[in-house]
Short mmCIF file of C-alpha atoms and ligand atoms in Angstrom, two decimals:
data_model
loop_
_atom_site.label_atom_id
_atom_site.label_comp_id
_atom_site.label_asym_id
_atom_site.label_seq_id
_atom_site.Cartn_x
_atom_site.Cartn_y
_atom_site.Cartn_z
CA UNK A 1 -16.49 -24.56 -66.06
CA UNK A 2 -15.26 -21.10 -65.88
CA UNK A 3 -15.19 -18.48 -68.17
CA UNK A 4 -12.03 -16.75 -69.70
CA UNK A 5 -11.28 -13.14 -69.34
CA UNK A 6 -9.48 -11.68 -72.30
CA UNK A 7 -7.40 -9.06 -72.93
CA UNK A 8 -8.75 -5.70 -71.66
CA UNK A 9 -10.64 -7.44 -68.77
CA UNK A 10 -8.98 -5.43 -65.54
CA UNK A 11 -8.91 -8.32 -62.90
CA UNK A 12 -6.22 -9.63 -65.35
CA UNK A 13 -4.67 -6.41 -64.40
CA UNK A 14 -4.34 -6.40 -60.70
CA UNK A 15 -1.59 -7.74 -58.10
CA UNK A 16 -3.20 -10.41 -57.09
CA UNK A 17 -4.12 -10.86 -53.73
CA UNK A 18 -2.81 -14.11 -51.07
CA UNK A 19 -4.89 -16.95 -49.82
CA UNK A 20 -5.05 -18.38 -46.68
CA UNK A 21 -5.58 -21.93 -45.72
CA UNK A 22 -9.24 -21.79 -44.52
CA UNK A 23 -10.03 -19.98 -48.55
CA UNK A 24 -13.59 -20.78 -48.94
CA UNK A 25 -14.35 -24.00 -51.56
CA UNK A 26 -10.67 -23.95 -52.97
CA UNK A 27 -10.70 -27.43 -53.52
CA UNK A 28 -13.79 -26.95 -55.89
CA UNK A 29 -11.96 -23.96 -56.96
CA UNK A 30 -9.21 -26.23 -58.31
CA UNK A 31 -10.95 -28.27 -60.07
CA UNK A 32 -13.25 -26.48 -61.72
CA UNK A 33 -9.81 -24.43 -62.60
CA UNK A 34 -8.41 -27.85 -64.22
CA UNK A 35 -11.53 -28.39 -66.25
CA UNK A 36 -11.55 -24.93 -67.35
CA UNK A 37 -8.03 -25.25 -68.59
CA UNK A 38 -8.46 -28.94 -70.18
CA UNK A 39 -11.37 -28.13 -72.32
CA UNK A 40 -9.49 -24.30 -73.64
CA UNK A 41 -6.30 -26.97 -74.14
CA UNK A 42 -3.82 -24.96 -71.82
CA UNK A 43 -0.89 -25.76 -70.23
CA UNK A 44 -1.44 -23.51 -67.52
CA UNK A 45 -4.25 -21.47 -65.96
CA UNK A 46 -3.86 -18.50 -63.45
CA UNK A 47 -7.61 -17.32 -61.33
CA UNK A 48 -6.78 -13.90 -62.71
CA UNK A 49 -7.83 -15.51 -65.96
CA UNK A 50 -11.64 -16.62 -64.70
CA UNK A 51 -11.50 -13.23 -62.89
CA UNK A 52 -10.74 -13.85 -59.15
CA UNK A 53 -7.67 -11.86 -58.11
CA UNK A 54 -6.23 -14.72 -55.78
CA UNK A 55 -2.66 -15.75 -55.55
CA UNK A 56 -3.27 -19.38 -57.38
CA UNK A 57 -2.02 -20.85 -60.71
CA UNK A 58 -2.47 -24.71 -62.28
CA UNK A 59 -0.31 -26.06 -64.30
CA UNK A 60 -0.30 -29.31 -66.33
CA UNK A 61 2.20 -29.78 -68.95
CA UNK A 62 1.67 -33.07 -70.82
CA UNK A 63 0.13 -31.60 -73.92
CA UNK A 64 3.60 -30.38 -74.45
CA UNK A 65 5.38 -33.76 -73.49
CA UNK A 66 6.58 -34.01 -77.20
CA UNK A 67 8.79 -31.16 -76.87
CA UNK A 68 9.69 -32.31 -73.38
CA UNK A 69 9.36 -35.55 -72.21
CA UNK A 70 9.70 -34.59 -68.03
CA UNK A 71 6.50 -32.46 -68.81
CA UNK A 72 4.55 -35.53 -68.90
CA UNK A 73 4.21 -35.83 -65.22
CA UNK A 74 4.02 -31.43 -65.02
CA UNK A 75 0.79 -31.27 -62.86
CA UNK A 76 1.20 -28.94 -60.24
CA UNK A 77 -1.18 -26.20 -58.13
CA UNK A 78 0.65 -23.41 -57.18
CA UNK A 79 -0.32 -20.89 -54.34
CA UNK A 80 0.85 -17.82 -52.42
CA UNK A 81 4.03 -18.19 -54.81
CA UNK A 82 6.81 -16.03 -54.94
CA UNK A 83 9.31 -16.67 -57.45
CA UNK A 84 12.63 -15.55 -55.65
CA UNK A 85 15.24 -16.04 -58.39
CA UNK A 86 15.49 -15.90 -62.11
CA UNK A 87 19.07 -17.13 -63.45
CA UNK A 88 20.76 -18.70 -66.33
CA UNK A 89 20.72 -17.35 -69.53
CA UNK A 90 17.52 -15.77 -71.29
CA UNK A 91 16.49 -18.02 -74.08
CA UNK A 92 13.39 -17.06 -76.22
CA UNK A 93 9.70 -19.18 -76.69
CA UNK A 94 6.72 -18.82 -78.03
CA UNK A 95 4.11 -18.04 -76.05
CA UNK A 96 0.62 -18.18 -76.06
CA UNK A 97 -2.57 -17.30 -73.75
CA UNK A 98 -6.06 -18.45 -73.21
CA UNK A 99 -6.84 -14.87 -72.41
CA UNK A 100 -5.04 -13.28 -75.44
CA UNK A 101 -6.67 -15.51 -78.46
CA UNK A 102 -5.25 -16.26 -81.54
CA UNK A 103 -1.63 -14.31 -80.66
CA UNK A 104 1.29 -16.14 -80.49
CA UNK A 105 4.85 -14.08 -80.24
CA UNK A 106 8.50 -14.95 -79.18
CA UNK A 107 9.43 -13.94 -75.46
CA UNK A 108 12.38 -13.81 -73.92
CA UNK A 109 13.08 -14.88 -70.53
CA UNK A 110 15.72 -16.39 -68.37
CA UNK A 111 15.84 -20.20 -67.89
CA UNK A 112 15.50 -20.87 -64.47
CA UNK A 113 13.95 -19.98 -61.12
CA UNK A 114 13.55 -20.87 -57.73
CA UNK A 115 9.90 -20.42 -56.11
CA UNK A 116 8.68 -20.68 -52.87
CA UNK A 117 4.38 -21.48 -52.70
CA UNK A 118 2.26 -23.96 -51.34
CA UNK A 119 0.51 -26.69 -52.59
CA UNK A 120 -3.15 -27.57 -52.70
CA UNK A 121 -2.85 -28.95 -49.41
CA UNK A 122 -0.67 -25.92 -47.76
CA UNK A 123 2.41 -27.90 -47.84
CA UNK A 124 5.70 -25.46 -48.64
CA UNK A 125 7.58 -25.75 -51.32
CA UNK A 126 11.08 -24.18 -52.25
CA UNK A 127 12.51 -25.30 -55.65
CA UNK A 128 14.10 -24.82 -58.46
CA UNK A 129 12.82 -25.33 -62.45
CA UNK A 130 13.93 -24.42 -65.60
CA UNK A 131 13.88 -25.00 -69.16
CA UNK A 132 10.04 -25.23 -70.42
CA UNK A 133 9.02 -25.57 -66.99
CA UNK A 134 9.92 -22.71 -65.23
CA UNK A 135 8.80 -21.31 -68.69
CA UNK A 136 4.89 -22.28 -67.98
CA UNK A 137 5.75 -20.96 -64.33
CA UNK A 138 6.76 -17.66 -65.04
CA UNK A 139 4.53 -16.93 -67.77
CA UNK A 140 1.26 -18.24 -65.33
CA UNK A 141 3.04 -16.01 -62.71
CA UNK A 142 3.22 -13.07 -64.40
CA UNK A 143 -0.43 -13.13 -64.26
CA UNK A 144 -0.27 -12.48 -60.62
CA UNK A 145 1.21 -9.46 -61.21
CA UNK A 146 -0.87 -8.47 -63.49
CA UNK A 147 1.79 -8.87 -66.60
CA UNK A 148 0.77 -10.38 -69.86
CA UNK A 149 3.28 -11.99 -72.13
CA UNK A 150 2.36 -9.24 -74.61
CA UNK A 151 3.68 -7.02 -72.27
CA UNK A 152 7.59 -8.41 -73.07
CA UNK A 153 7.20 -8.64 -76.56
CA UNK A 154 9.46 -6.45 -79.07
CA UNK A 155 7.70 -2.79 -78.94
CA UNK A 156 7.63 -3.64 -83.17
CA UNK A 157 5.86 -6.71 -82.94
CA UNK A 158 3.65 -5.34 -80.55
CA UNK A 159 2.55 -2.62 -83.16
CA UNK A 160 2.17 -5.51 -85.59
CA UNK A 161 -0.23 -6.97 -82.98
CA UNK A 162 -2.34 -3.75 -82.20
CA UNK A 163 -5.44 -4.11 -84.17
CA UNK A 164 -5.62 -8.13 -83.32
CA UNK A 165 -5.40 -7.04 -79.46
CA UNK A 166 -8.46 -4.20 -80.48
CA UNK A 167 -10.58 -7.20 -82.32
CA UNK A 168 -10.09 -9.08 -78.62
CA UNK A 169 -10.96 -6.15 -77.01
CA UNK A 170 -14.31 -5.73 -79.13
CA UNK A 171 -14.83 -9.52 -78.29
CA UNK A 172 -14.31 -10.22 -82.52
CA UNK A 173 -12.15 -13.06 -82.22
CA UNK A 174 -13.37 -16.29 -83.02
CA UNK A 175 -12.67 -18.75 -80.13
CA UNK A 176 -13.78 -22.25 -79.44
CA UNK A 177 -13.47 -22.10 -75.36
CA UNK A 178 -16.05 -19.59 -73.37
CA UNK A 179 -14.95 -16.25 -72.88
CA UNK A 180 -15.91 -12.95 -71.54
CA UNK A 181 -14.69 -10.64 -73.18
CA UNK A 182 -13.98 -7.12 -71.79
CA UNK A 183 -16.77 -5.17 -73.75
CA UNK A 184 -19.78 -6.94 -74.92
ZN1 ZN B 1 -1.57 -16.57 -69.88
#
């Protein structure tokens, strides 16, 4: 099991880099990923978040089957992605992250995309998702970029948010999956 970075961590900072086919242990990688993310109850993981700056997101979206029954079967790897087009109108979620505890705020994003990636097994992908799908997508992509969902918040709520981001920062958050935090 991995740990978390939180906020204030830099690899969740960086572009992140591509992978090629021949990536050293990625199967174990992926694994260990999905583990990671089942036991912090995600819906999504991205290796920025257990600090490797690699082009690679999981997703599995059956904890939120309830809102959406097609997530039940939402269990996808994701690499070397690009997301080519966003379309449709923007609707607005709320979001969370494993690597910004206890913060929950309303984003706004479009409703679909098409991405291009691979899967575990290199095989190419081009498709399109949207509703609460290409919602998990985008949001674990952004992480690639080195985006955080607070990042698109409203600039008021993100005042409102300031000293709970500077309690993650000084790791005093309590949170029940392992973390490291970005100053010990
Ligand atoms: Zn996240």
């Amino acid at each position: 099991m991995f740990a978390i970075y939180t906020y204030g961590n830099t690899v969740l900072r960086k572009k992140a880099e591509e992978i090629s086919k021949d990536y050293k242990d990625l199967d174990s990688l992926i694994e260990n990923m999905y583990n990671t993310m089942y036991s912090s109850e995600g819906v999504g993981l991205a290796a920025p978040q257990i600090g490797k700056s690699i082009r690679l997101f999981i997703v599995d979206g059956s904890p939120m089957s309830d809102d959406d029954e097609s997530l039940k079967d939402f269990k996808k790897v994701f690499i070397n992605p690009q997301i080519i087009e966003e379309s449709g109108d923007f609707w607005t979620v709320e979001e969370g992250c494993l690597s910004v505890p206890g913060i929950r705020e309303e984003v706004k994003r479009k409703s679909k995309i098409r991405i291009q990636y691979f899967d575990q097994n290199f095989n190419y992908f081009d498709e399109v998702y949207d509703g609460l799908k290409a919602r998990i997508i985008q949001h674990e992509y952004d992480h690639l970029e080195g985006i955080l969902f607070i990042d698109k918040i409203n600039p008021l709520r993100k005042k409102m948010i300031r000293s709970k981001l500077n309690n993650i920062l000084k790791g005093k958050v309590d949170v029940k999956y392992k973390v490291k935090f970005a100053i010990k």
